[in-house]
Every structure is written in C-alpha cells, then in structure tokens.
XYZ file of N, CA and C in Angstrom:
207
model
N 17.096 16.228 -16.748
C 16.206 17.365 -16.751
C 16.778 18.498 -15.898
N 17.348 18.154 -14.749
C 17.878 19.182 -13.853
C 19.121 19.830 -14.450
N 19.955 19.028 -15.104
C 21.214 19.537 -15.639
C 21.091 20.094 -17.059
N 19.906 20.083 -17.626
C 19.721 20.489 -19.013
C 20.173 21.926 -19.301
N 19.839 22.928 -18.488
C 20.288 24.296 -18.808
C 21.812 24.424 -18.858
N 22.500 23.806 -17.891
C 23.959 23.878 -17.886
C 24.544 23.103 -19.056
N 23.928 21.981 -19.399
C 24.404 21.184 -20.530
C 24.283 21.975 -21.821
N 23.145 22.605 -22.031
C 22.957 23.408 -23.241
C 23.936 24.575 -23.301
N 24.177 25.218 -22.169
C 25.131 26.328 -22.139
C 26.544 25.829 -22.418
N 26.894 24.654 -21.910
C 28.221 24.089 -22.150
C 28.399 23.735 -23.628
N 27.369 23.161 -24.236
C 27.442 22.814 -25.662
C 27.553 24.074 -26.508
N 26.786 25.091 -26.172
C 26.863 26.354 -26.909
C 28.251 26.975 -26.808
N 28.823 26.945 -25.602
C 30.169 27.501 -25.420
C 31.199 26.701 -26.211
N 31.057 25.381 -26.252
C 31.992 24.550 -27.015
C 31.893 24.846 -28.509
N 30.706 25.069 -29.003
C 30.530 25.391 -30.423
C 31.153 26.727 -30.793
N 31.284 27.605 -29.811
C 31.896 28.926 -30.053
C 33.390 28.922 -29.741
N 33.968 27.710 -29.642
C 35.402 27.545 -29.333
C 35.790 28.166 -27.997
N 34.909 28.078 -27.033
C 35.204 28.540 -25.671
C 35.245 27.315 -24.772
N 36.294 26.498 -24.965
C 36.379 25.205 -24.301
C 36.516 25.336 -22.785
N 37.257 26.318 -22.318
C 37.409 26.475 -20.873
C 36.063 26.766 -20.217
N 35.283 27.631 -20.813
C 33.947 27.932 -20.300
C 33.064 26.698 -20.352
N 33.167 25.951 -21.438
C 32.370 24.742 -21.593
C 32.691 23.726 -20.506
N 33.989 23.493 -20.271
C 34.392 22.530 -19.233
C 34.010 23.014 -17.839
N 34.163 24.313 -17.592
C 33.779 24.862 -16.290
C 32.291 24.648 -16.028
N 31.466 24.894 -17.035
C 30.026 24.682 -16.887
C 29.703 23.216 -16.638
N 30.318 22.331 -17.412
C 30.022 20.904 -17.290
C 30.478 20.350 -15.939
N 31.723 20.624 -15.568
C 32.228 20.104 -14.290
C 31.523 20.749 -13.102
N 31.294 22.034 -13.167
C 30.607 22.718 -12.070
C 29.204 22.190 -11.862
N 28.518 21.919 -12.954
C 27.169 21.371 -12.869
C 27.175 19.980 -12.243
N 28.118 19.150 -12.668
C 28.199 17.792 -12.125
C 28.550 17.809 -10.641
N 29.502 18.629 -10.258
C 29.911 18.710 -8.853
C 28.776 19.247 -7.989
N 28.065 20.246 -8.474
C 26.943 20.801 -7.709
C 25.841 19.767 -7.549
N 25.576 19.020 -8.592
C 24.536 18.000 -8.526
C 24.892 16.923 -7.502
N 26.121 16.440 -7.548
C 26.569 15.425 -6.593
C 26.606 16.008 -5.186
N 27.122 17.218 -5.076
C 27.258 17.845 -3.762
C 25.934 18.130 -3.077
N 24.868 18.258 -3.839
C 23.555 18.484 -3.233
C 22.766 17.191 -3.053
N 22.987 16.218 -3.930
C 22.214 14.978 -3.883
C 22.633 14.076 -2.738
N 23.926 13.873 -2.552
C 24.400 12.950 -1.515
C 23.965 13.396 -0.122
N 24.137 14.658 0.272
C 23.647 15.063 1.599
C 22.124 14.951 1.732
N 21.397 15.230 0.655
C 19.932 15.122 0.714
C 19.504 13.680 0.942
N 20.145 12.740 0.265
C 19.831 11.325 0.458
C 20.258 10.869 1.853
N 21.393 11.351 2.326
C 21.841 10.998 3.674
C 20.846 11.481 4.733
N 20.333 12.696 4.557
C 19.317 13.201 5.494
C 18.016 12.417 5.377
N 17.626 12.091 4.161
C 16.393 11.326 3.963
C 16.504 9.933 4.552
N 17.704 9.372 4.579
C 17.869 8.021 5.121
C 17.611 7.968 6.624
N 17.640 9.113 7.282
C 17.328 9.148 8.718
C 15.868 8.743 8.940
N 14.995 9.188 8.041
C 13.576 8.915 8.204
C 13.094 7.687 7.443
N 13.892 7.205 6.509
C 13.506 6.028 5.725
C 14.045 4.763 6.374
N 13.302 3.683 6.220
C 13.805 2.421 6.758
C 14.794 1.808 5.779
N 15.745 1.098 6.298
C 16.754 0.457 5.458
C 18.073 1.191 5.516
N 19.134 0.504 5.151
C 20.459 1.119 5.216
C 20.722 2.073 4.038
N 21.611 2.995 4.257
C 22.046 3.903 3.203
C 23.195 3.237 2.456
N 23.006 2.954 1.185
C 24.038 2.318 0.363
C 24.383 3.283 -0.752
N 25.652 3.679 -0.818
C 26.094 4.633 -1.830
C 26.722 3.952 -3.040
N 26.678 2.644 -3.092
C 27.174 1.924 -4.258
C 28.617 1.500 -4.179
N 29.254 1.663 -3.035
C 30.634 1.241 -2.866
C 30.687 0.110 -1.851
N 31.035 -1.053 -2.315
C 31.126 -2.204 -1.435
C 32.482 -2.292 -0.754
N 32.628 -3.204 0.192
C 33.895 -3.334 0.911
C 35.062 -3.710 0.000
N 34.812 -4.446 -1.072
C 35.903 -4.842 -1.959
C 36.447 -3.660 -2.760
N 35.692 -2.591 -2.857
C 36.131 -1.414 -3.597
C 37.234 -0.670 -2.857
N 37.202 -0.694 -1.544
C 38.142 0.055 -0.722
C 39.249 -0.852 -0.197
N 40.034 -1.396 -1.070
C 41.118 -2.283 -0.680
C 42.413 -1.488 -0.590
N 43.107 -1.627 0.524
C 44.382 -0.928 0.704
C 45.564 -1.849 0.470
N 45.300 -3.088 0.143
C 46.410 -4.019 -0.093
C 47.071 -3.709 -1.433
N 48.382 -3.869 -1.494
C 49.061 -3.577 -2.763
C 48.702 -4.599 -3.836
N 48.653 -4.120 -5.055
C 48.335 -5.027 -6.150
C 49.576 -5.874 -6.478
N 49.347 -7.113 -6.870
C 50.508 -7.969 -7.161
C 51.237 -7.502 -8.414
N 52.539 -7.606 -8.384
C 53.359 -7.243 -9.554
C 53.436 -8.440 -10.474
N 52.875 -8.353 -11.630
C 52.863 -9.478 -12.571
C 54.044 -9.407 -13.467
C-alpha cells in the first residue's frame, strides 16, 4: 500500500520504454522504504520488550572460506 504510487509510476514508465526512469523509481522506492523502516523499528525496540531481531542469524555472517570442491 505504501509503495503503490511509486510502483504504478515505475510500471507506467516501463510501458513507455523509459527503463532507466522505471528502475530509478523502483530502486529508490525500495531503498527509501528500507531506510525509513529499519531505524523506526530500532527506535521502537527501545520501548518494546524483547530483543530486536532483523532476521540475520549468526550462521549468516560466516567469514570462513568456503571449501573448494
């Protein structure tokens, strides 16, 4: 619902063969949404009980080299 105006504008631009404009709208909308949501949730977690979990577990951040098969 929040991203609907940008999505519609991106689709309209793509239909008019303006792919650069379409991609700029789509990526800009996604980045703005993420960039505003994560800090808002982080601030809200100060007042909410429970830990802040962003969906990345410890196994996701492995720095060990992958085995060469």
